[in-house]
Tab-separated table of C-alpha atoms in Angstrom:
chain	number	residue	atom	x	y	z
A	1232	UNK	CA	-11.780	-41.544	-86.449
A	1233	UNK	CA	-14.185	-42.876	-83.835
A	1234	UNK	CA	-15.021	-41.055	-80.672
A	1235	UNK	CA	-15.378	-43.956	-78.487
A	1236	UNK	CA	-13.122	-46.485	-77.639
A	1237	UNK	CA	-14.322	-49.472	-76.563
A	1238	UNK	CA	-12.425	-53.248	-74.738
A	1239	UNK	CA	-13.745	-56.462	-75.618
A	1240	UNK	CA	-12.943	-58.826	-72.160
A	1241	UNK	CA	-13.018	-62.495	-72.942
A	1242	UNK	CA	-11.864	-61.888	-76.305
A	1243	UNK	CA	-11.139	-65.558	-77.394
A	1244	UNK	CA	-14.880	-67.156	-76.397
A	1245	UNK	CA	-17.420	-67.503	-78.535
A	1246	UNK	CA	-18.976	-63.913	-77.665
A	1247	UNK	CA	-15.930	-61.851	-77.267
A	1248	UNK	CA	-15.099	-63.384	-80.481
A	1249	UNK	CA	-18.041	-62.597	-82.353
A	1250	UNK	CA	-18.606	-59.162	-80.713
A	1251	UNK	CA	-14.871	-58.078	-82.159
A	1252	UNK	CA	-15.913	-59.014	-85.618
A	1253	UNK	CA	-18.836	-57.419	-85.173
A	1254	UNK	CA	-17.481	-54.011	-83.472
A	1255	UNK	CA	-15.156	-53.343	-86.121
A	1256	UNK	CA	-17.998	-54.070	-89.204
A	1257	UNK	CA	-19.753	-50.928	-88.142
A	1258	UNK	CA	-16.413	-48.387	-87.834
A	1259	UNK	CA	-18.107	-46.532	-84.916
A	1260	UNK	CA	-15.631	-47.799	-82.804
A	1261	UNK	CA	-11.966	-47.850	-81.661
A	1262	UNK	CA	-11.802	-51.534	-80.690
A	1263	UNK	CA	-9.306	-52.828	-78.210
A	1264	UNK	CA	-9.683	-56.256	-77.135
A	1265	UNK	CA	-8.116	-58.888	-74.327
A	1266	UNK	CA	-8.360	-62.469	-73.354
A	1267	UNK	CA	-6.662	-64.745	-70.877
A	1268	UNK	CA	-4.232	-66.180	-73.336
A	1269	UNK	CA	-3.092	-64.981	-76.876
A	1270	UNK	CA	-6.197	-64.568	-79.802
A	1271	UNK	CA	-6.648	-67.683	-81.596
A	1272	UNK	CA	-7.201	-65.101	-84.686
A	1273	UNK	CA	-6.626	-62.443	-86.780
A	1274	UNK	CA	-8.072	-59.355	-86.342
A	1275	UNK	CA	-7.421	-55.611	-86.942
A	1276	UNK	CA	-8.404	-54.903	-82.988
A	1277	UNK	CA	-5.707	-54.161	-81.171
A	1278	UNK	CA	-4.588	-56.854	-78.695
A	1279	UNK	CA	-4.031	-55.632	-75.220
A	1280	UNK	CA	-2.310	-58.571	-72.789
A	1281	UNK	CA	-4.168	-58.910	-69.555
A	1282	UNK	CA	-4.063	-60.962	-66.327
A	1283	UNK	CA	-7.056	-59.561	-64.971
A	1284	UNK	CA	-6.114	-61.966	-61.886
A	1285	UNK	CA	-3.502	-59.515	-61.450
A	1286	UNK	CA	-4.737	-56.452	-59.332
A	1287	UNK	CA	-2.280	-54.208	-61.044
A	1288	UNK	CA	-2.923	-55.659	-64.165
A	1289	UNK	CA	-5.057	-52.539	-65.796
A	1290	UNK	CA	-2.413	-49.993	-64.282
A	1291	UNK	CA	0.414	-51.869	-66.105
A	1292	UNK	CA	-1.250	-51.802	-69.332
A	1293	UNK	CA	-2.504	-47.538	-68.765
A	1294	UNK	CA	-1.060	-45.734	-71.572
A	1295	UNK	CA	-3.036	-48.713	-74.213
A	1296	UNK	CA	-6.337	-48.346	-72.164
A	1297	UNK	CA	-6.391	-44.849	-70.805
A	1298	UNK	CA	-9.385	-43.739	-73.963
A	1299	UNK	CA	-11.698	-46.659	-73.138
A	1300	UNK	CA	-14.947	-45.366	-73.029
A	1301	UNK	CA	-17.014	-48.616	-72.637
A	1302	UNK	CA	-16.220	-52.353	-72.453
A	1303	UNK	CA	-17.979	-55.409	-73.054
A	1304	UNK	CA	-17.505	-58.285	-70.506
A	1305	UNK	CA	-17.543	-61.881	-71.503
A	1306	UNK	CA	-15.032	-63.315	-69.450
A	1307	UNK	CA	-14.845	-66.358	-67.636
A	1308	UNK	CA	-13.114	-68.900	-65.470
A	1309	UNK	CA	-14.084	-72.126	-64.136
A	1310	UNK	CA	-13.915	-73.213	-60.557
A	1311	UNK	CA	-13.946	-76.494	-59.326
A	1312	UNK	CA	-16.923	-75.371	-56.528
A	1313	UNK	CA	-19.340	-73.039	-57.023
A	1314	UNK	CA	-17.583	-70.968	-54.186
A	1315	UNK	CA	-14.659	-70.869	-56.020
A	1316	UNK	CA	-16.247	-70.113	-59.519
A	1317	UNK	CA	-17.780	-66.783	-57.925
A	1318	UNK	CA	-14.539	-65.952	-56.163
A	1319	UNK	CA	-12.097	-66.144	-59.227
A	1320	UNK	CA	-15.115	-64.613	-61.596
A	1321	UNK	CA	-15.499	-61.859	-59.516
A	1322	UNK	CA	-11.863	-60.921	-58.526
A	1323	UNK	CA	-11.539	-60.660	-62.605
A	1324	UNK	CA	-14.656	-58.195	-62.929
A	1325	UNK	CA	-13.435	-56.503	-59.687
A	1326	UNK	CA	-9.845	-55.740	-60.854
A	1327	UNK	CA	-11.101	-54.321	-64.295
A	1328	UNK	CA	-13.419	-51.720	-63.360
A	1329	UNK	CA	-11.175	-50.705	-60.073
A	1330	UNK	CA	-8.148	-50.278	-62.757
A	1331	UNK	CA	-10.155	-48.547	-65.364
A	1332	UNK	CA	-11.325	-45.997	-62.524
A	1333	UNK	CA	-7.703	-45.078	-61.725
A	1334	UNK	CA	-6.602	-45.138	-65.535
A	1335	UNK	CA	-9.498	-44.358	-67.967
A	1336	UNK	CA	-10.982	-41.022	-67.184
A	1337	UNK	CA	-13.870	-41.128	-69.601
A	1338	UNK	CA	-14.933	-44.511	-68.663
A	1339	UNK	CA	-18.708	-44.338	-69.399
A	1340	UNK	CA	-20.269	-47.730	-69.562
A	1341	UNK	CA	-19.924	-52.009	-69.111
A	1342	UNK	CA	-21.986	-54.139	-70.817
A	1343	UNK	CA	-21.334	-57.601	-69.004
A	1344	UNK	CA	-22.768	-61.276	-69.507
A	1345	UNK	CA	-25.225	-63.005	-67.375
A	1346	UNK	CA	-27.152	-66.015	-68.829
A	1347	UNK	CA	-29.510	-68.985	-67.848
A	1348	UNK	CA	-27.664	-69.726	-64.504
A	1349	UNK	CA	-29.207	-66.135	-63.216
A	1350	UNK	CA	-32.510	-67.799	-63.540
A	1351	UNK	CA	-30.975	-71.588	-62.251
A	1352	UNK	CA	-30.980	-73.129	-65.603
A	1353	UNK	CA	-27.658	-75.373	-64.590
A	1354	UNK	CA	-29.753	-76.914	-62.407
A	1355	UNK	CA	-32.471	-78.175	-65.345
A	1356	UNK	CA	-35.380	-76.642	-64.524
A	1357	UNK	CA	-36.733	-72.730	-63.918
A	1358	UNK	CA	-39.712	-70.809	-64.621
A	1359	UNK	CA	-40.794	-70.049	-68.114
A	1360	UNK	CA	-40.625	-67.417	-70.046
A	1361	UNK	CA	-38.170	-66.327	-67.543
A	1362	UNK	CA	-38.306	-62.807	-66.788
A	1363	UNK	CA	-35.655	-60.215	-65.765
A	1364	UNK	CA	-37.730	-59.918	-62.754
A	1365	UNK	CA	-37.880	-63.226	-61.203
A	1366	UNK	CA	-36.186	-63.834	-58.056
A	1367	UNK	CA	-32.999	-65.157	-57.546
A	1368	UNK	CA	-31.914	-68.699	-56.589
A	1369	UNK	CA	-30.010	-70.197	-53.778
A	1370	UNK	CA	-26.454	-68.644	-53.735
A	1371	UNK	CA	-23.580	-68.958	-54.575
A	1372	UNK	CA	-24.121	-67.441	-58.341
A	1373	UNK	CA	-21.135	-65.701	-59.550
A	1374	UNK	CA	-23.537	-63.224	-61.689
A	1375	UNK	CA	-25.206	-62.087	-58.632
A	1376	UNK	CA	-21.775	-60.932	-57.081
A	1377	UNK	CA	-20.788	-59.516	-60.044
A	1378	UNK	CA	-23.941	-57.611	-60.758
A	1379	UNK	CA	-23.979	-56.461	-57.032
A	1380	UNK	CA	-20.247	-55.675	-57.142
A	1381	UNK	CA	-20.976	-53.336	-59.834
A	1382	UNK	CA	-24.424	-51.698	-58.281
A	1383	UNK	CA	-22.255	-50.630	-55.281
A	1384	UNK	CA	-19.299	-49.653	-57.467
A	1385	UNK	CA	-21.226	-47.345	-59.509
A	1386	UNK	CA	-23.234	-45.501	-57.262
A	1387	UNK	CA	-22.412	-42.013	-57.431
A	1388	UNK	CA	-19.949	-42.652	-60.423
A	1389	UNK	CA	-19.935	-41.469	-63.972
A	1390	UNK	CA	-20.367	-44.695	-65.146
A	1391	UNK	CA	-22.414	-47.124	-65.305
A	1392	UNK	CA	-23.721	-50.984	-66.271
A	1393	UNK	CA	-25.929	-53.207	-68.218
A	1394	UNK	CA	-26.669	-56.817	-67.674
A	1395	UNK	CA	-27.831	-59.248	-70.815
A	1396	UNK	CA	-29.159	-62.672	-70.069
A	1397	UNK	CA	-28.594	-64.328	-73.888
A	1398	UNK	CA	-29.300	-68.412	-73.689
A	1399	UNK	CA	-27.357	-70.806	-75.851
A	1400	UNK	CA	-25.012	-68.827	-77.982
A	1401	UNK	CA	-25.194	-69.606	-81.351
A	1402	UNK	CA	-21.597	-68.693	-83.191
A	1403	UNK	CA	-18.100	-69.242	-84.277
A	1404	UNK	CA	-15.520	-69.926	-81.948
A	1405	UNK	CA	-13.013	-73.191	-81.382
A	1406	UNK	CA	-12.062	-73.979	-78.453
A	1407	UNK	CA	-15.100	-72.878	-76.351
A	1408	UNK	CA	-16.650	-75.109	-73.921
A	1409	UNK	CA	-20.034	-74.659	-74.538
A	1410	UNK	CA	-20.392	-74.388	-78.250
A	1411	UNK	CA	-23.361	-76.364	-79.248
A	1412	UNK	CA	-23.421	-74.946	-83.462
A	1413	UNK	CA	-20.244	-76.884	-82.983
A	1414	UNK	CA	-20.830	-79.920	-81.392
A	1415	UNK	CA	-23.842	-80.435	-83.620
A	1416	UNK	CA	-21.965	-80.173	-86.331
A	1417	UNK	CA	-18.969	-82.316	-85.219
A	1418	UNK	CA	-21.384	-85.444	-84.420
A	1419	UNK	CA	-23.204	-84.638	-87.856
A	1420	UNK	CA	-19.942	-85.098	-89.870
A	1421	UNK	CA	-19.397	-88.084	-87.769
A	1422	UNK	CA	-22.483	-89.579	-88.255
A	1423	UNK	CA	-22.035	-89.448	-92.585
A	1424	UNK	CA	-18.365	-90.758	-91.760
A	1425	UNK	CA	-19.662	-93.738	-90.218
A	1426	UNK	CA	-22.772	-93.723	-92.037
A	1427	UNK	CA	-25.002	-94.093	-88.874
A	1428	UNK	CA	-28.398	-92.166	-88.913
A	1429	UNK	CA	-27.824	-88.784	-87.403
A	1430	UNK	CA	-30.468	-89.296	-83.941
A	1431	UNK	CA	-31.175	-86.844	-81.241
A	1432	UNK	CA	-28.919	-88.472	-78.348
A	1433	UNK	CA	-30.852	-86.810	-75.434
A	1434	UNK	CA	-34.394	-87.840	-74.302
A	1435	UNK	CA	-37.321	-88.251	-75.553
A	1436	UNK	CA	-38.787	-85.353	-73.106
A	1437	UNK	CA	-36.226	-83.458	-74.036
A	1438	UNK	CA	-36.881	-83.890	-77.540
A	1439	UNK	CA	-40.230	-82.048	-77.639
A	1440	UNK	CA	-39.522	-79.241	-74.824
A	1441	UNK	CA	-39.510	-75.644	-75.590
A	1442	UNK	CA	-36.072	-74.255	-76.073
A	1443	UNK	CA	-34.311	-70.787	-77.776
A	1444	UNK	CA	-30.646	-69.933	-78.374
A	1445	UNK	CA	-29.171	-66.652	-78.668
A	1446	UNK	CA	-26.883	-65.840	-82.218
A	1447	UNK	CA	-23.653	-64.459	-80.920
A	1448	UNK	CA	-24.111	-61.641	-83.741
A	1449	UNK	CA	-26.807	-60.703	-82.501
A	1450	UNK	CA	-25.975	-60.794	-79.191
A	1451	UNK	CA	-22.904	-58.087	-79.910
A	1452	UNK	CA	-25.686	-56.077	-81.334
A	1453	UNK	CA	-27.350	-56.094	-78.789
A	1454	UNK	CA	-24.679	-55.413	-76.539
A	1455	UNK	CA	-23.411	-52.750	-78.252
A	1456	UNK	CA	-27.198	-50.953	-78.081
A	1457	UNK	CA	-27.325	-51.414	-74.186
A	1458	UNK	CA	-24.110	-49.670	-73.910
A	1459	UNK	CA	-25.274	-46.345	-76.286
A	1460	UNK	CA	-28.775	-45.719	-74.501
A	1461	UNK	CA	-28.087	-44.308	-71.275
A	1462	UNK	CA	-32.060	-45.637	-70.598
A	1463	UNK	CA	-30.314	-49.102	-70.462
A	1464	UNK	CA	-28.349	-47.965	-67.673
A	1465	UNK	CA	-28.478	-50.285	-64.529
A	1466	UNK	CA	-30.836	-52.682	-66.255
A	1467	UNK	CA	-30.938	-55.987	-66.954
A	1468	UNK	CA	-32.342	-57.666	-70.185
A	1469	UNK	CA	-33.171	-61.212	-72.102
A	1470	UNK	CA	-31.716	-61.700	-75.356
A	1471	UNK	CA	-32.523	-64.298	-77.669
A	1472	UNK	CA	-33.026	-64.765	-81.696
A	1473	UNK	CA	-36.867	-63.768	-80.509
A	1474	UNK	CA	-38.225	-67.335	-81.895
A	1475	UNK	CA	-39.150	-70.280	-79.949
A	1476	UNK	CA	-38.325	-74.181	-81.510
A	1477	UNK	CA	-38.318	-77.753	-80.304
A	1478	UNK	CA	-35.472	-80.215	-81.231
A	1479	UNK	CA	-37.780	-82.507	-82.710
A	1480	UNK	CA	-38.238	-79.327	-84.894
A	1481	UNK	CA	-34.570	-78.505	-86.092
A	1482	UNK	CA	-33.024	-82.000	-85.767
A	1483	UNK	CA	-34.197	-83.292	-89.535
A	1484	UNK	CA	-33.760	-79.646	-90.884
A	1485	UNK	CA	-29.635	-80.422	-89.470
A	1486	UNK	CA	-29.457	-84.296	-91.058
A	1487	UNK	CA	-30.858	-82.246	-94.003
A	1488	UNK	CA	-28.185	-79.923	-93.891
A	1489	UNK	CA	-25.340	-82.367	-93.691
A	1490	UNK	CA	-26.385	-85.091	-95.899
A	1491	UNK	CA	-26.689	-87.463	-93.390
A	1492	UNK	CA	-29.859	-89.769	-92.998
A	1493	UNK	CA	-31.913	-89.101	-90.193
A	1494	UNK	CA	-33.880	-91.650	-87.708
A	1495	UNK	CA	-35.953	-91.135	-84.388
A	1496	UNK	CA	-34.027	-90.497	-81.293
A	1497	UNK	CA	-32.188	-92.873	-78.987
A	1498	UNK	CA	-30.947	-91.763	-76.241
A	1499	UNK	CA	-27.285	-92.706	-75.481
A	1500	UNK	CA	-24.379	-90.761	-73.326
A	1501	UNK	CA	-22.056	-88.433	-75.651
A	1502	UNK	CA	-19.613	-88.344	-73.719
A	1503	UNK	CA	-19.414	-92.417	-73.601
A	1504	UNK	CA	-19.691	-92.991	-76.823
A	1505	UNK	CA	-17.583	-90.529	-78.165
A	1506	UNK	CA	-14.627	-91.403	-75.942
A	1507	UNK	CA	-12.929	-93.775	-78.453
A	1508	UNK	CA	-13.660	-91.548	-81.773
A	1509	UNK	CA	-10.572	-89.252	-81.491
A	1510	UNK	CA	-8.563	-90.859	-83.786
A	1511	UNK	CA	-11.289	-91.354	-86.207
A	1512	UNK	CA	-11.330	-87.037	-85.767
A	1513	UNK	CA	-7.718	-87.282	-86.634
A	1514	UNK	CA	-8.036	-89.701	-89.554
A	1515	UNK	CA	-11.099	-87.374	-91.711
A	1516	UNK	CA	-8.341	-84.086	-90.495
A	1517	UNK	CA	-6.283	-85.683	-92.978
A	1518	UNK	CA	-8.652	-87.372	-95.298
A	1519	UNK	CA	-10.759	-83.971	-95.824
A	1520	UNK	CA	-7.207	-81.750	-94.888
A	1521	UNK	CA	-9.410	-80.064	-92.377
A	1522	UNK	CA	-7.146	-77.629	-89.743
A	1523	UNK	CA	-5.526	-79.639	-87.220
A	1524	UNK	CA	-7.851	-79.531	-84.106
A	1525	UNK	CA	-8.606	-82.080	-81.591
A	1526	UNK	CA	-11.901	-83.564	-81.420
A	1527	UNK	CA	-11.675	-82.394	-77.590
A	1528	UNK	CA	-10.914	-78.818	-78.860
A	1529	UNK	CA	-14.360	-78.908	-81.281
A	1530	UNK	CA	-16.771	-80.705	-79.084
A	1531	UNK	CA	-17.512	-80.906	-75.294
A	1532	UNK	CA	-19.538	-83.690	-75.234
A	1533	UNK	CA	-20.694	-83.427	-71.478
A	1534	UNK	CA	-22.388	-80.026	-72.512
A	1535	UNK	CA	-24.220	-81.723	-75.419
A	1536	UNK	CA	-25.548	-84.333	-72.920
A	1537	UNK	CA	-26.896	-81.518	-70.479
A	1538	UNK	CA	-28.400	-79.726	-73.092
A	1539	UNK	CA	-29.861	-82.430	-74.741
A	1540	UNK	CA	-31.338	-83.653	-71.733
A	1541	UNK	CA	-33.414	-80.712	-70.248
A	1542	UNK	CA	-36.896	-81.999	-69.621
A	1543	UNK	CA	-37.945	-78.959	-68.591
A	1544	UNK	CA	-39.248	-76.460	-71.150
A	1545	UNK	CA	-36.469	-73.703	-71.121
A	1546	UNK	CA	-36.649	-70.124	-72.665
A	1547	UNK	CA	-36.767	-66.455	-72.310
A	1548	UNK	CA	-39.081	-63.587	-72.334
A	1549	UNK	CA	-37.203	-60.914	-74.519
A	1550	UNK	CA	-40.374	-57.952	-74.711
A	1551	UNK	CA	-38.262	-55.797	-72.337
A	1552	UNK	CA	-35.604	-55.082	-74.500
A	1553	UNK	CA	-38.160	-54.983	-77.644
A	1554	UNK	CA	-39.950	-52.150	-75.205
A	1555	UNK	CA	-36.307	-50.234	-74.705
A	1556	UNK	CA	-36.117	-49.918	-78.532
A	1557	UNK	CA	-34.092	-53.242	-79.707
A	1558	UNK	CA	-36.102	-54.734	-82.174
A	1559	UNK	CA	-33.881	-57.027	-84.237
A	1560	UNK	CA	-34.598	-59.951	-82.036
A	1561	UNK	CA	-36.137	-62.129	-84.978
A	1562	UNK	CA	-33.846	-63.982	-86.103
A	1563	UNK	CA	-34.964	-67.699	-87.238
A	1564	UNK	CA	-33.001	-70.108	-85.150
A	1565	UNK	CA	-32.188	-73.115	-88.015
A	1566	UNK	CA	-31.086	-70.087	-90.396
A	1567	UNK	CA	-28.458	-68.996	-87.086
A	1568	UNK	CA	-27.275	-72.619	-86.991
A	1569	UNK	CA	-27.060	-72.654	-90.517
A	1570	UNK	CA	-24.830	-69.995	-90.983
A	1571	UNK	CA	-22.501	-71.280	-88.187
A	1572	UNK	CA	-22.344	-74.463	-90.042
A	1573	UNK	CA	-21.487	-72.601	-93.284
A	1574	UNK	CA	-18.691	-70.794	-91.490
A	1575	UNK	CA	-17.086	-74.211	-90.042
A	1576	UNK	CA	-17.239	-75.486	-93.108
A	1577	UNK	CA	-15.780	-71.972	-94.875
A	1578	UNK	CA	-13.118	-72.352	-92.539
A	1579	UNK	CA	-12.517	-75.946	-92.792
A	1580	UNK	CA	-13.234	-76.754	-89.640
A	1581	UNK	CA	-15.624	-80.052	-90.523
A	1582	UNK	CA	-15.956	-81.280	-93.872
């Protein structure tokens, strides 16, 4: 039996999701795992119910968490200011690792999500290759609370932290806000249903700018390797599929993909212009007998149209990890999308 035992936070989102799978592939672990609301899925992890809202949340679950050894932290709430975001994201964080100190004795190590807001890439433009060195922005960020939360938390403890900074994660997941393999592949399979040319919505800027994503396999990989090399400790590092693409790039390789003809951009407002095709969702659920989701559940639209509309070349310098000893970080970023595509379909998800 495994040693370690390790808790997956955020266990429903597209990287808590991914990083279960993953955990469990390699047997090296005992895998707990927890998310604000029941799994949308099967898996041989055990469940563990958490409000992590709830102070006393970790102390009423002790006898199921009392062997963690090291946890991976993908959890997330939205707030309707930025004020509130870092409040609510923080209390979360804060009530986890103050429980697991009273409950878990050998409680060694978190591995916890940053991203591109640490460098201010929700606001469309930062400096690139962004470095784990660059200065912060303007506060509020709820990553810099949380990193300095656990800075002062773990000074003089036996544990200890890692922050990664992935970009877009690429992986499977329904339900998840900011899923672009998804939304992709929703407005692909309505593209061939309407038989429309399958065009890059955003604009034409945006169309040749430097961009990477992060695969969400990869990412748990990663994860996992920050949390096993005490060198890692109190560090904070870039992780991306280690390539480097343009839209203009990867958007006839994706009408390719789906059988759908392809044509020069235009730019037009997802979120508009998808408003009305819900029941045309509904309508190829039964005509393809596809699982029963919402076209809201697949596909954020207002996500696609930020994404799609960065002007600003936007991507990450990932040599630091490389240095640590993390070399799988070349991963080619159509073949990630690819295989996301191959799982929605797999799992009839889109046609």
């Amino acid at each position: 039996m495994p040693s370690n035992t390790i808790l997956v936070v955020g266990g429903n989102g597209i990287i808590g999701r991914n990083a279960v799978n993953y955990l469990l592939s390699t047997g090296n672990w005992n895998t707990l795992v927890t998310s604000a609301s029941a799994l949308d899925y099967e898996t041989s992890a055990r469940y563990v119910q958490l409000d992590l809202l709830d102070p006393e949340a970790v102390a009423k679950q002790a006898e199921q968490l009392r062997e963690v050894t090291h946890v991976l932290y993908a959890a997330y709430i939205e707030g309707k200011t930025l004020a509130a975001q870092t409040q609510v994201n923080l209390a979360l964080l804060r009530n986890l690792v103050t429980g697991l100190e009273q409950i878990a004795p050998d409680f060694r190590h978190i591995t916890f999500i940053q991203g591109g807001k640490a460098y201010g890439a929700h606001l469309g433009r930062y400096k690139t290759p962004a470095l784990e060195t660059d200065p912060r922005h303007f506060p509020p960020n709820f990553y810099y609370s949380q990193e300095d939360f656990l800075r002062e938390q773990s000074a003089g403890k036996p544990w200890s932290w890692t922050a990664v900074r992935p970009d877009i994660v690429v992986g499977f997941a329904v339900g998840n806000p900011m899923n672009l393999a998804n939304l992709i592949a929703v407005y692909a399979s309505l593209c061939k249903e309407l038989k429309v040319p399958f065009r890059f919505p955003g604009s034409l800027q945006a169309y040749q700018v430097l961009v990477n994503v992060t695969d969400a396999t990869l990412l748990a990989k990663g994860m996992e390797w920050v949390a096993t090399h005490d060198e890692c400790n109190e560090e904070i590092y870039n992780v991306t599929n280690g390539d480097i693409f343009r839209w203009s790039q990867l958007w006839p390789k994706f009408a390719e993909y789906f059988g759908v003809e392809y044509a020069e951009p235009i730019t037009f407002p997802l979120q508009e212009y998808m408003a009305d095709k819900a029941d045309l969702w509904q309508q190829m659920v039964q005509k393809y007998n596809l699982k029963p989701h919402t076209l809201d559940e697949l596909a954020q639209w207002p996500f696609g149209d930020f994404i799609f509309n960065v002007e600003a070349d936007a991507f990450f310098d990932v040599n630091k990890l490389r240095r640590a000893g993390f070399h799988d970080m070349h991963l080619d970023s159509f073949t990630s999308f690819r295989n996301q595509f191959e799982q929605l379909k797999a799992e009839k998800i889109i046609p």
